[in-house]
XYZ file of C-alpha atoms in Angstrom:
391
model
C 53.710 -135.459 -21.599
C 53.772 -137.795 -24.182
C 57.812 -138.502 -23.570
C 57.250 -140.353 -20.373
C 54.218 -142.397 -20.905
C 56.307 -143.993 -23.807
C 59.372 -144.704 -21.151
C 57.036 -145.957 -18.899
C 55.708 -148.549 -21.460
C 58.699 -149.718 -22.523
C 59.825 -150.003 -18.549
C 56.903 -152.464 -18.148
C 57.538 -154.830 -21.081
C 60.961 -154.929 -20.095
C 60.030 -155.797 -16.248
C 57.415 -158.198 -17.715
C 59.745 -160.303 -20.155
C 61.721 -162.254 -18.463
C 59.471 -163.766 -16.041
C 57.336 -165.033 -19.146
C 60.707 -166.040 -20.515
C 61.675 -168.924 -17.987
C 57.746 -170.531 -18.669
C 58.108 -171.946 -22.013
C 60.191 -175.277 -22.013
C 58.745 -177.554 -24.572
C 58.319 -181.196 -24.251
C 61.421 -182.383 -26.709
C 64.006 -181.071 -24.482
C 62.594 -183.300 -21.337
C 63.423 -186.333 -22.914
C 66.043 -188.603 -21.603
C 68.475 -188.954 -24.216
C 70.930 -187.357 -22.149
C 70.933 -186.040 -19.048
C 74.442 -183.774 -19.950
C 72.617 -182.696 -22.528
C 69.454 -181.742 -20.381
C 72.332 -180.207 -17.999
C 73.265 -178.173 -21.159
C 70.058 -177.136 -21.804
C 69.404 -176.177 -19.251
C 72.446 -173.757 -18.496
C 71.996 -172.660 -21.748
C 68.450 -171.792 -21.325
C 69.282 -169.756 -18.018
C 72.537 -168.021 -19.800
C 70.097 -166.594 -22.041
C 67.631 -166.155 -19.210
C 70.119 -164.338 -17.421
C 70.761 -162.744 -20.250
C 67.873 -161.321 -20.905
C 67.595 -160.333 -17.772
C 70.935 -158.202 -17.821
C 69.683 -156.282 -20.811
C 66.148 -155.575 -19.704
C 68.289 -154.930 -16.549
C 70.397 -152.347 -18.301
C 67.389 -151.175 -20.371
C 65.953 -150.401 -17.123
C 68.501 -148.424 -15.684
C 68.771 -146.384 -19.151
C 64.917 -145.625 -19.216
C 65.072 -144.817 -15.077
C 68.119 -142.424 -16.086
C 66.979 -140.813 -19.033
C 63.426 -140.652 -16.405
C 65.650 -139.154 -14.056
C 67.142 -136.561 -15.750
C 64.175 -135.738 -17.589
C 62.450 -135.281 -14.354
C 65.729 -133.198 -13.680
C 65.084 -130.941 -16.459
C 61.126 -131.125 -15.788
C 62.388 -129.818 -12.069
C 64.805 -126.857 -13.569
C 62.341 -125.540 -15.403
C 59.578 -125.736 -12.753
C 62.207 -124.709 -10.658
C 62.440 -121.306 -13.477
C 58.876 -120.973 -13.554
C 58.393 -120.549 -9.550
C 61.455 -118.337 -9.724
C 60.258 -115.685 -12.362
C 56.627 -116.116 -10.514
C 58.304 -115.604 -7.012
C 60.206 -111.678 -9.082
C 57.272 -111.044 -10.385
C 55.061 -111.016 -7.741
C 57.763 -108.882 -5.750
C 57.801 -106.712 -8.803
C 53.946 -106.510 -8.340
C 54.430 -105.830 -5.036
C 57.233 -102.724 -5.072
C 54.745 -101.665 -7.963
C 52.067 -101.561 -5.672
C 54.100 -100.022 -2.677
C 54.667 -97.549 -5.211
C 51.234 -96.585 -6.568
C 50.111 -96.453 -2.657
C 52.691 -94.228 -2.418
C 52.642 -91.899 -5.429
C 48.350 -92.324 -4.455
C 49.683 -90.812 -0.475
C 51.683 -87.835 -2.476
C 49.163 -87.115 -4.538
C 46.748 -86.678 -2.035
C 49.236 -84.418 0.367
C 49.360 -82.449 -2.541
C 45.947 -81.942 -3.366
C 45.594 -80.967 0.660
C 47.886 -78.274 0.297
C 46.606 -77.475 -3.018
C 43.750 -77.187 -1.390
C 45.034 -75.169 1.810
C 46.754 -72.994 -0.676
C 43.503 -71.715 -2.427
C 42.036 -71.267 1.235
C 44.424 -69.347 1.977
C 44.236 -67.169 -1.272
C 40.382 -66.888 -1.077
C 41.073 -65.366 2.341
C 43.223 -63.088 1.590
C 41.787 -62.184 -1.651
C 38.579 -61.255 0.629
C 40.808 -59.481 3.032
C 41.859 -57.313 0.097
C 38.650 -57.036 -1.653
C 37.359 -55.890 2.274
C 40.446 -53.106 2.409
C 39.875 -52.149 -1.031
C 36.077 -51.350 -0.301
C 36.816 -49.335 3.106
C 39.705 -47.411 1.427
C 37.666 -46.629 -1.166
C 34.614 -45.350 1.004
C 37.058 -43.366 2.691
C 38.272 -41.623 -0.752
C 35.053 -41.564 -1.505
C 34.084 -39.296 2.282
C 37.452 -37.507 1.672
C 36.594 -36.628 -2.110
C 32.939 -35.162 -1.267
C 34.293 -33.270 1.428
C 36.839 -31.687 -0.695
C 34.182 -30.994 -2.823
C 31.955 -29.157 -0.347
C 34.759 -27.151 1.082
C 35.575 -26.241 -2.790
C 31.536 -25.697 -3.468
C 31.938 -23.718 -0.503
C 34.688 -21.836 -1.277
C 33.228 -21.378 -5.160
C 29.973 -19.585 -3.079
C 31.877 -17.199 -1.072
C 34.303 -16.034 -4.433
C 30.426 -16.169 -6.435
C 29.434 -13.616 -3.621
C 33.049 -11.752 -3.709
C 32.471 -11.274 -7.181
C 28.617 -10.266 -7.009
C 30.325 -7.616 -4.226
C 32.644 -6.267 -6.825
C 30.677 -6.233 -9.649
C 28.130 -4.080 -7.930
C 30.494 -1.421 -6.851
C 32.441 -1.431 -10.206
C 28.507 -0.621 -11.550
C 28.323 1.786 -8.725
C 31.416 3.082 -10.012
C 30.750 2.911 -13.356
C 27.333 5.189 -12.852
C 29.384 7.774 -10.907
C 31.778 7.740 -14.063
C 28.828 7.901 -16.444
C 28.546 11.971 -16.499
C 32.345 12.167 -17.133
C 31.627 9.435 -20.527
C 29.002 11.615 -21.585
C 31.431 14.998 -21.855
C 33.840 13.027 -23.417
C 31.433 12.006 -26.148
C 30.099 15.748 -26.476
C 33.931 16.565 -26.826
C 34.486 13.995 -29.711
C 31.497 15.096 -31.267
C 30.103 11.292 -31.303
C 26.570 10.647 -32.384
C 23.994 10.055 -29.735
C 24.249 6.283 -29.464
C 27.646 5.848 -29.386
C 30.337 6.838 -26.180
C 33.739 7.783 -26.715
C 36.043 6.912 -24.466
C 40.280 6.906 -24.076
C 42.308 4.059 -22.381
C 44.026 4.699 -19.108
C 47.446 4.218 -20.069
C 47.340 5.569 -23.749
C 45.416 8.899 -24.639
C 46.173 8.165 -28.058
C 44.005 5.369 -28.141
C 40.409 5.353 -28.087
C 37.177 3.441 -28.358
C 33.658 3.972 -29.404
C 31.298 1.831 -27.869
C 27.202 1.499 -27.608
C 26.022 2.661 -24.098
C 26.522 -0.500 -21.944
C 29.884 -1.574 -23.257
C 31.951 1.677 -21.946
C 34.213 -0.981 -19.960
C 35.877 -1.852 -23.064
C 39.501 -0.543 -22.361
C 38.757 -1.066 -18.690
C 39.988 -4.489 -18.134
C 43.078 -4.794 -20.418
C 45.828 -7.272 -19.840
C 49.363 -7.059 -18.784
C 51.308 -7.284 -22.156
C 55.053 -7.623 -22.781
C 57.362 -6.072 -24.950
C 60.695 -8.442 -27.065
C 62.957 -7.388 -29.666
C 61.702 -9.519 -32.169
C 60.953 -7.013 -34.830
C 57.386 -7.206 -37.481
C 55.808 -5.647 -39.776
C 52.586 -3.510 -38.189
C 50.697 -3.612 -40.112
C 50.898 -7.531 -41.004
C 51.302 -8.323 -37.484
C 47.955 -5.901 -36.609
C 46.089 -7.841 -39.068
C 47.530 -11.302 -37.879
C 45.751 -10.549 -34.167
C 42.611 -8.707 -34.712
C 39.429 -10.646 -34.964
C 38.690 -11.882 -38.280
C 35.122 -10.427 -38.364
C 36.896 -6.811 -37.936
C 38.778 -4.973 -41.131
C 41.996 -3.379 -40.113
C 42.525 0.524 -41.553
C 46.811 0.880 -41.422
C 48.029 4.505 -41.236
C 49.137 6.245 -45.321
C 52.611 5.853 -45.816
C 53.476 2.604 -43.108
C 53.582 -0.825 -45.489
C 57.042 -1.571 -44.029
C 57.002 0.315 -40.995
C 59.246 -2.655 -38.469
C 57.660 -2.572 -34.552
C 58.877 -4.816 -31.786
C 56.631 -7.739 -31.141
C 54.221 -7.220 -28.449
C 52.649 -10.650 -26.526
C 49.403 -10.438 -24.678
C 46.320 -12.083 -23.644
C 44.421 -10.536 -25.878
C 44.560 -8.408 -28.724
C 43.067 -5.555 -27.465
C 45.776 -5.181 -24.698
C 48.558 -5.569 -27.497
C 47.193 -2.623 -29.425
C 46.840 -0.007 -26.566
C 50.462 -1.385 -25.557
C 51.535 -0.431 -29.333
C 49.897 2.382 -28.792
C 51.852 3.521 -25.652
C 55.039 2.875 -27.460
C 53.911 4.994 -30.673
C 52.531 8.136 -28.945
C 52.184 9.640 -33.203
C 49.688 7.160 -33.838
C 45.673 8.164 -33.312
C 44.470 4.720 -32.525
C 40.340 4.207 -32.532
C 37.984 0.866 -31.716
C 35.092 1.593 -34.333
C 33.035 -1.586 -31.769
C 29.763 -1.142 -33.715
C 31.805 -0.956 -37.180
C 33.967 -3.541 -35.921
C 36.812 -0.981 -37.289
C 40.217 -0.870 -36.206
C 41.824 2.625 -37.221
C 45.029 4.304 -36.682
C 46.332 6.852 -38.475
C 49.549 8.846 -37.954
C 49.774 12.123 -36.466
C 53.549 12.821 -38.421
C 51.179 13.482 -41.459
C 49.080 11.593 -43.466
C 46.394 11.392 -46.577
C 43.208 12.784 -45.110
C 41.855 10.355 -47.339
C 40.606 6.749 -45.276
C 42.950 4.023 -46.363
C 41.056 1.054 -48.391
C 40.285 -1.925 -46.104
C 42.765 -4.568 -46.190
C 40.599 -7.942 -46.048
C 41.714 -10.553 -43.598
C 41.193 -14.392 -44.156
C 41.868 -17.023 -40.737
C 43.301 -20.422 -41.694
C 42.668 -22.927 -38.390
C 43.620 -26.768 -38.203
C 40.335 -27.624 -38.005
C 39.585 -27.744 -41.420
C 41.678 -29.037 -44.674
C 42.752 -27.448 -47.528
C 39.895 -27.940 -49.388
C 37.256 -27.003 -47.360
C 39.185 -23.641 -46.636
C 39.347 -22.713 -50.284
C 35.753 -23.559 -50.727
C 34.578 -21.318 -47.935
C 36.822 -18.511 -48.711
C 35.486 -18.570 -52.638
C 32.099 -18.548 -51.265
C 32.363 -15.606 -48.906
C 33.211 -13.258 -52.539
C 30.755 -16.030 -54.763
C 34.011 -17.415 -56.349
C 33.518 -21.356 -57.982
C 36.101 -23.424 -58.099
C 36.535 -26.298 -60.018
C 38.843 -29.327 -58.378
C 40.107 -31.007 -61.324
C 42.300 -33.255 -58.867
C 39.358 -34.966 -56.550
C 41.193 -36.561 -54.459
C 43.820 -34.663 -53.488
C 43.194 -32.605 -50.367
C 45.728 -31.968 -47.470
C 45.385 -30.704 -43.957
C 46.522 -27.459 -42.256
C 48.706 -27.423 -40.268
C 48.877 -24.401 -38.104
C 46.288 -22.099 -37.923
C 46.746 -18.594 -39.179
C 45.872 -15.294 -41.281
C 46.052 -14.622 -44.549
C 45.714 -10.902 -45.661
C 45.273 -9.764 -49.329
C 42.197 -10.581 -52.313
C 41.176 -14.273 -52.336
C 42.359 -13.944 -56.242
C 45.612 -12.843 -58.307
C 49.380 -13.197 -58.477
C 49.566 -12.445 -54.379
C 45.959 -13.426 -53.596
C 45.015 -15.453 -50.243
C 44.453 -18.250 -52.995
C 48.184 -18.165 -54.587
C 49.425 -18.095 -51.301
C 47.876 -20.757 -49.985
C 48.673 -22.954 -53.926
C 52.313 -21.826 -52.740
C 52.014 -23.946 -49.543
C 51.742 -27.258 -51.856
C 54.607 -27.440 -53.517
C 56.517 -29.517 -51.001
C 53.810 -31.623 -51.041
C 53.605 -35.500 -53.125
C 51.333 -33.589 -55.647
C 51.739 -29.323 -55.682
C 48.916 -27.526 -56.591
C 48.796 -24.299 -58.726
C 45.065 -21.950 -59.620
C 44.207 -21.898 -63.550
C 42.257 -18.613 -63.878
C 39.224 -18.324 -66.032
C 36.859 -15.347 -66.688
C 32.667 -14.963 -64.780
C 35.451 -15.379 -61.053
C 35.903 -19.170 -61.929
C 38.771 -20.451 -60.689
C 40.634 -24.121 -61.624
C 43.001 -25.953 -59.276
C 44.956 -28.727 -61.220
C 47.903 -30.370 -60.452
C 51.181 -28.840 -61.375
C 52.992 -31.589 -63.787
C 51.917 -34.767 -64.811
C 54.402 -36.646 -62.489
C 54.437 -37.105 -58.819
C 57.638 -35.259 -57.076
């Protein structure tokens, strides 16, 4: 802005200069020395004024040209700024339109989401109602089935009661026959001796009221596998029973018999081997088998049976066995114990080389820390680790 002002001031000075230049004429120039000189002086003065005017005109033209160039440059800059402002306004307008389009799109998407949410809620309500309806129908169906089962159970219980009554009547009718058998076998007055319906060589000594001991036998099957008779019988009888095997049969082999209960299996063995005399002594919990092929009149010593179950660990089982025979077990391996992998019945004494404890110790030989029993006096045994290094 300062440059145009300076140029304007110079232009004003240049224009004013010729006007004042023609005014200053001294008196000396007007003296009548010579008319020619006066004319010459006026001509020179006119020439000087003309030259001054020309210089002023040139200066004015130069300044006007510069002003025109300056104005042109300013106009170009103004036009460029106007064009830039115009483009920016157009861009702002386009951006505003785009923002409005985005707003409309967002509003449309929001409306679509709200619509989908409403549809999902409506579908959920329908499915929930259908589930409740199905649940009620299922519950009604289950209740109806339960009522039918209850009615069937009541009917079966009534039938069972009728059958039990009939069996009691039948048992009452056969009571005289049982008493006759009792007298025949010279049994005590409080014991009834009865025979199996399948094997006459199988008899049972039972207390009065337990006459059905051999009447409810379940079917059994025989397979080709051979087993030691005495070991097999010891493995199937209850643990609180004592088995008296026939003399001279320690290595006797019989076919494996399978059945639902041990009494049925023993009865089947009696059928297959009629030369054996089998007696169930219920009051004493003795199972006595004798052979008709010739045996000593002496009753054999009972062989003790030991039951191991998966519900107890090896250590607990050994301590229970020791307590039954008044032995004390000292554990030098406090942190070593093993689970019982399968139910089984062992036979023999607690102590000794072939005793139950040594049998259990042998079962640990393939473990990480094998165990062994160290026998001491006064019914004391120590359980120690076999070897000092881990297998």
